[in-house]
Amino acid sequence: MQTSSAFSLKPLENTAEQRLSAARLICTNMGDYYRKYSMAWNQQIFDQNWPHRQNFSICHGTTPIGLLSLSLYNRHAYIRELQIMPGWQGRGPEAGPAGSRTTGTAT
């Protein structure tokens, strides 16, 4: 049985709009963690590091649902960010965002 994934990765460019969108997602998802450990977000450092990483939009079909950011060093890839939009968290590959779940037929 062959299955196909509805997920794909789309490379992100080094634009202010894409950096800001990524930063918003990270701050939304990590805000409680940052507050708990008295950490401050530094947009300037984020912007400086962005072009040195491989950044991708995680898409479900054509809908962006998250961010994957990798650093490549000495033939190794390091995950710097793996963020999923809140409405898509905890859902399987067949589901849509929260509130739009599809149901199968009852047995």
Coordinates of N, CA, C and O in Angstrom, one line a residue:
M1 N 0.8 -1.2 0.0 CA 0.0 0.0 0.0 C 0.9 1.2 0.0 O 1.7 1.4 0.9
Q2 N 0.7 2.1 -0.9 CA 1.5 3.3 -1.0 C 0.7 4.5 -0.5 O -0.5 4.6 -0.8
T3 N 1.3 5.3 0.3 CA 0.7 6.5 0.9 C 1.4 7.7 0.4 O 2.6 7.7 0.1
S4 N 0.7 8.8 0.3 CA 1.3 10.1 0.0 C 1.1 11.0 1.1 O 0.0 11.0 1.8
S5 N 2.0 11.9 1.4 CA 1.9 12.9 2.4 C 1.3 14.1 1.9 O 1.6 14.6 0.8
A6 N 0.5 14.7 2.7 CA -0.1 16.0 2.3 C 0.8 17.1 2.8 O 0.5 18.3 2.6
F7 N 1.9 16.8 3.4 CA 2.9 17.8 3.9 C 4.0 18.0 2.9 O 4.4 17.1 2.2
S8 N 4.5 19.3 2.9 CA 5.6 19.6 2.1 C 6.4 20.7 2.7 O 5.9 21.4 3.6
L9 N 7.7 20.9 2.3 CA 8.5 22.0 2.8 C 8.7 23.0 1.6 O 9.0 22.6 0.5
K10 N 8.5 24.3 1.9 CA 8.7 25.3 0.9 C 9.8 26.2 1.4 O 9.7 26.8 2.5
P11 N 10.9 26.4 0.7 CA 12.0 27.2 1.2 C 11.5 28.7 1.4 O 10.7 29.2 0.6
L12 N 12.0 29.2 2.5 CA 11.7 30.6 2.8 C 12.9 31.5 2.4 O 14.0 31.1 2.5
E13 N 12.6 32.7 2.0 CA 13.6 33.7 1.6 C 13.9 34.6 2.8 O 13.3 34.6 3.8
N14 N 15.0 35.3 2.6 CA 15.4 36.3 3.6 C 14.8 37.6 3.4 O 15.4 38.6 3.0
T15 N 13.4 37.7 3.6 CA 12.7 38.9 3.5 C 12.2 39.3 4.9 O 12.0 38.5 5.8
A16 N 12.0 40.6 5.1 CA 11.5 41.1 6.4 C 10.2 40.5 6.7 O 9.9 40.1 7.9
E17 N 9.3 40.3 5.7 CA 8.0 39.7 5.9 C 8.1 38.3 6.4 O 7.4 37.9 7.4
Q18 N 8.9 37.5 5.8 CA 9.0 36.1 6.2 C 9.7 35.9 7.6 O 9.4 35.1 8.4
R19 N 10.7 36.8 7.8 CA 11.4 36.7 9.2 C 10.4 37.1 10.2 O 10.3 36.5 11.3
L20 N 9.6 38.2 10.0 CA 8.6 38.6 11.0 C 7.5 37.5 11.2 O 7.1 37.3 12.4
S21 N 7.1 36.9 10.2 CA 6.1 35.8 10.3 C 6.6 34.7 11.1 O 5.9 34.2 12.0
A22 N 7.9 34.3 10.8 CA 8.5 33.2 11.6 C 8.7 33.6 13.1 O 8.4 32.8 14.0
A23 N 9.1 34.8 13.3 CA 9.3 35.3 14.7 C 8.0 35.3 15.4 O 8.0 35.0 16.6
R24 N 6.9 35.7 14.8 CA 5.6 35.7 15.5 C 5.2 34.3 15.9 O 4.7 34.1 17.0
L25 N 5.4 33.4 15.0 CA 5.0 32.0 15.3 C 5.9 31.5 16.5 O 5.4 30.9 17.4
I26 N 7.2 31.7 16.5 CA 8.1 31.3 17.5 C 7.6 31.9 18.9 O 7.5 31.3 19.9
C27 N 7.4 33.2 18.8 CA 7.0 33.9 20.1 C 5.7 33.5 20.6 O 5.5 33.4 21.8
T28 N 4.7 33.2 19.7 CA 3.4 32.6 20.1 C 3.6 31.3 20.8 O 3.1 31.1 21.9
N29 N 4.4 30.4 20.2 CA 4.5 29.1 20.7 C 5.4 29.0 21.9 O 5.2 28.2 22.8
M30 N 6.4 29.9 22.0 CA 7.5 29.8 23.0 C 7.3 30.9 24.1 O 8.1 30.9 25.0
G31 N 6.3 31.7 24.0 CA 6.1 32.8 24.9 C 6.1 32.4 26.4 O 6.8 33.0 27.2
D32 N 5.4 31.4 26.7 CA 5.3 30.9 28.1 C 6.7 30.4 28.6 O 7.1 30.7 29.7
Y33 N 7.4 29.7 27.7 CA 8.7 29.2 28.1 C 9.7 30.4 28.3 O 10.4 30.4 29.3
Y34 N 9.6 31.4 27.4 CA 10.5 32.6 27.6 C 10.2 33.3 28.9 O 11.1 33.7 29.6
R35 N 8.9 33.5 29.2 CA 8.5 34.1 30.5 C 8.9 33.3 31.7 O 9.5 33.9 32.7
K36 N 8.7 32.0 31.6 CA 9.0 31.2 32.8 C 10.5 31.3 33.1 O 10.9 31.2 34.3
Y37 N 11.4 31.3 32.1 CA 12.8 31.4 32.4 C 13.4 32.8 32.2 O 14.6 32.9 32.1
S38 N 12.6 33.8 32.2 CA 13.0 35.2 32.2 C 13.9 35.5 31.0 O 14.9 36.1 31.1
M39 N 13.5 34.9 29.8 CA 14.3 35.1 28.6 C 13.6 36.2 27.8 O 12.4 36.4 27.9
A40 N 14.4 36.9 27.1 CA 13.9 38.0 26.2 C 14.1 37.7 24.7 O 15.2 37.2 24.4
W41 N 13.1 37.9 23.9 CA 13.3 37.7 22.5 C 14.1 38.8 21.9 O 14.0 40.0 22.3
N42 N 15.1 38.4 21.0 CA 15.9 39.4 20.4 C 15.8 39.3 18.9 O 16.4 38.5 18.3
Q43 N 14.9 40.2 18.3 CA 14.7 40.2 16.9 C 15.9 40.5 16.1 O 16.1 39.9 15.0
Q44 N 16.8 41.3 16.6 CA 18.0 41.6 15.8 C 18.9 40.4 15.7 O 19.4 40.1 14.5
I45 N 19.1 39.6 16.7 CA 19.9 38.4 16.6 C 19.2 37.4 15.7 O 19.8 36.7 14.8
F46 N 17.9 37.3 15.8 CA 17.1 36.4 14.9 C 17.3 36.8 13.5 O 17.6 35.9 12.6
D47 N 17.2 38.1 13.2 CA 17.4 38.5 11.8 C 18.8 38.3 11.3 O 19.0 38.0 10.1
Q48 N 19.8 38.4 12.2 CA 21.2 38.2 11.8 C 21.4 36.7 11.5 O 22.2 36.4 10.6
N49 N 20.8 35.8 12.2 CA 21.0 34.4 12.0 C 20.2 33.8 10.9 O 20.6 32.8 10.3
W50 N 19.1 34.4 10.5 CA 18.2 33.9 9.5 C 18.9 33.5 8.2 O 18.7 32.4 7.7
P51 N 19.7 34.4 7.6 CA 20.4 34.0 6.3 C 21.4 32.9 6.4 O 21.8 32.3 5.4
H52 N 21.8 32.5 7.6 CA 22.8 31.5 7.8 C 22.2 30.1 8.0 O 22.9 29.1 8.3
R53 N 20.9 30.1 8.0 CA 20.1 28.8 8.2 C 19.3 28.5 7.0 O 19.0 29.3 6.1
Q54 N 18.9 27.2 6.9 CA 18.0 26.7 5.9 C 16.6 26.8 6.5 O 16.3 26.1 7.4
N55 N 15.8 27.7 6.0 CA 14.5 27.9 6.6 C 13.4 27.5 5.6 O 13.4 27.8 4.4
F56 N 12.4 26.8 6.2 CA 11.3 26.2 5.4 C 10.0 26.5 6.0 O 9.8 26.4 7.2
S57 N 9.0 26.7 5.2 CA 7.6 26.7 5.6 C 7.1 25.3 5.5 O 7.3 24.6 4.5
I58 N 6.5 24.8 6.6 CA 5.9 23.5 6.6 C 4.4 23.7 6.1 O 3.7 24.5 6.7
C59 N 4.1 23.0 5.0 CA 2.8 23.2 4.4 C 1.9 22.0 4.4 O 2.4 20.9 4.3
H60 N 0.6 22.1 4.6 CA -0.3 21.1 4.5 C -1.1 21.4 3.2 O -1.9 22.4 3.2
G61 N -0.8 20.7 2.1 CA -1.3 21.1 0.8 C -0.6 22.4 0.5 O 0.6 22.5 0.4
T62 N -1.4 23.5 0.3 CA -0.8 24.8 0.0 C -0.9 25.7 1.2 O -0.5 26.9 1.1
T63 N -1.4 25.2 2.3 CA -1.5 26.1 3.5 C -0.3 26.0 4.4 O 0.1 24.9 4.9
P64 N 0.4 27.1 4.7 CA 1.5 27.1 5.6 C 1.0 26.8 7.0 O 0.0 27.4 7.5
I65 N 1.6 25.8 7.7 CA 1.2 25.5 9.0 C 2.3 25.5 10.0 O 2.1 25.2 11.2
G66 N 3.5 25.8 9.6 CA 4.6 25.8 10.5 C 6.0 26.2 9.9 O 6.0 26.7 8.8
L67 N 7.0 26.1 10.7 CA 8.4 26.5 10.4 C 9.4 25.4 10.7 O 9.3 24.9 11.8
L68 N 10.3 25.2 9.8 CA 11.5 24.3 10.1 C 12.7 25.2 9.8 O 12.8 25.7 8.7
S69 N 13.6 25.3 10.7 CA 14.8 26.1 10.5 C 16.0 25.2 10.9 O 16.1 24.6 12.0
L70 N 17.0 25.0 10.0 CA 18.1 24.1 10.2 C 19.4 24.9 10.0 O 19.5 25.8 9.2
S71 N 20.4 24.5 10.8 CA 21.8 25.0 10.7 C 22.6 23.8 10.2 O 22.4 22.7 10.7
L72 N 23.4 24.0 9.2 CA 24.3 23.0 8.6 C 25.7 23.2 9.0 O 26.3 24.3 8.6
Y73 N 26.3 22.3 9.7 CA 27.7 22.4 10.1 C 28.4 21.1 9.9 O 27.9 20.1 10.5
N74 N 29.6 21.1 9.3 CA 30.4 19.8 9.2 C 29.6 18.6 8.8 O 29.7 17.6 9.5
R75 N 28.8 18.7 7.8 CA 27.9 17.6 7.3 C 26.9 17.1 8.3 O 26.4 16.0 8.2
H76 N 26.5 18.0 9.2 CA 25.5 17.7 10.2 C 24.4 18.7 10.1 O 24.7 19.9 9.9
A77 N 23.2 18.3 10.3 CA 22.0 19.3 10.3 C 21.5 19.4 11.7 O 21.3 18.4 12.4
Y78 N 21.3 20.6 12.2 CA 20.8 20.9 13.5 C 19.5 21.6 13.4 O 19.4 22.6 12.7
I79 N 18.5 21.1 14.1 CA 17.2 21.7 14.1 C 17.2 22.9 15.0 O 17.5 22.7 16.2
R80 N 17.1 24.1 14.5 CA 17.0 25.3 15.3 C 15.6 25.7 15.7 O 15.4 26.1 16.8
E81 N 14.7 25.4 14.8 CA 13.3 25.7 15.1 C 12.4 24.6 14.4 O 12.7 24.3 13.3
L82 N 11.5 24.1 15.1 CA 10.4 23.3 14.6 C 9.1 23.8 15.3 O 8.9 23.4 16.4
Q83 N 8.4 24.6 14.6 CA 7.2 25.2 15.2 C 6.0 24.9 14.3 O 6.1 25.0 13.1
I84 N 4.9 24.6 14.9 CA 3.6 24.3 14.3 C 2.6 25.3 14.8 O 2.5 25.6 16.0
M85 N 1.8 25.9 13.9 CA 0.8 26.9 14.3 C -0.1 26.2 15.3 O -0.5 25.1 15.2
P86 N -0.6 27.0 16.3 CA -1.4 26.4 17.4 C -2.6 25.6 16.9 O -2.9 24.6 17.4
G87 N -3.3 26.1 15.9 CA -4.5 25.4 15.4 C -4.2 24.1 14.7 O -5.1 23.3 14.5
W88 N -3.0 23.8 14.4 CA -2.6 22.6 13.8 C -1.9 21.6 14.7 O -1.6 20.5 14.3
Q89 N -1.5 22.0 15.9 CA -0.8 21.2 16.8 C -1.7 20.0 17.3 O -2.9 20.2 17.5
G90 N -1.1 18.9 17.5 CA -1.8 17.7 18.1 C -2.7 17.1 17.1 O -3.6 16.3 17.5
R91 N -2.6 17.3 15.8 CA -3.5 16.8 14.8 C -2.7 15.8 13.9 O -1.5 16.0 13.7
G92 N -3.4 14.8 13.4 CA -2.7 13.9 12.5 C -2.7 14.5 11.1 O -3.2 15.5 10.8
P93 N -2.0 13.8 10.2 CA -1.8 14.3 8.8 C -3.1 14.4 8.1 O -3.2 15.1 7.1
E94 N -4.2 13.7 8.5 CA -5.4 13.7 7.7 C -6.4 14.8 8.2 O -7.4 15.1 7.6
A95 N -6.0 15.5 9.3 CA -6.9 16.5 9.9 C -6.6 17.9 9.4 O -5.4 18.1 9.0
G96 N -7.5 18.7 9.5 CA -7.3 20.1 9.2 C -7.0 20.9 10.5 O -6.8 20.2 11.5
P97 N -7.0 22.2 10.5 CA -6.8 22.9 11.7 C -7.9 22.7 12.7 O -9.0 22.2 12.4
A98 N -7.7 23.1 14.0 CA -8.7 22.9 15.0 C -10.0 23.5 14.6 O -10.1 24.6 14.0
G99 N -11.0 22.8 14.9 CA -12.4 23.2 14.5 C -12.8 22.8 13.1 O -14.0 23.0 12.8
S100 N -12.0 22.2 12.3 CA -12.4 21.8 11.0 C -12.1 20.3 10.8 O -11.9 19.9 9.7
R101 N -12.1 19.6 11.8 CA -11.8 18.2 11.8 C -12.8 17.4 10.9 O -14.0 17.6 11.0
T102 N -12.3 16.5 10.1 CA -13.2 15.7 9.3 C -13.4 14.4 10.0 O -12.6 14.0 10.8
T103 N -14.6 13.8 9.8 CA -14.9 12.6 10.5 C -15.0 11.5 9.5 O -15.5 11.7 8.4
G104 N -14.7 10.3 9.9 CA -14.9 9.1 9.0 C -16.2 8.5 9.2 O -17.1 9.0 10.0
T105 N -16.5 7.5 8.5 CA -17.8 6.8 8.6 C -17.8 5.9 9.9 O -16.8 5.3 10.2
A106 N -18.9 5.9 10.5 CA -19.1 5.0 11.7 C -19.1 3.6 11.3 O -19.7 3.2 10.2
T107 N -18.6 2.7 12.1 CA -18.7 1.3 11.8 C -19.7 0.6 12.7 O -20.1 1.0 13.7

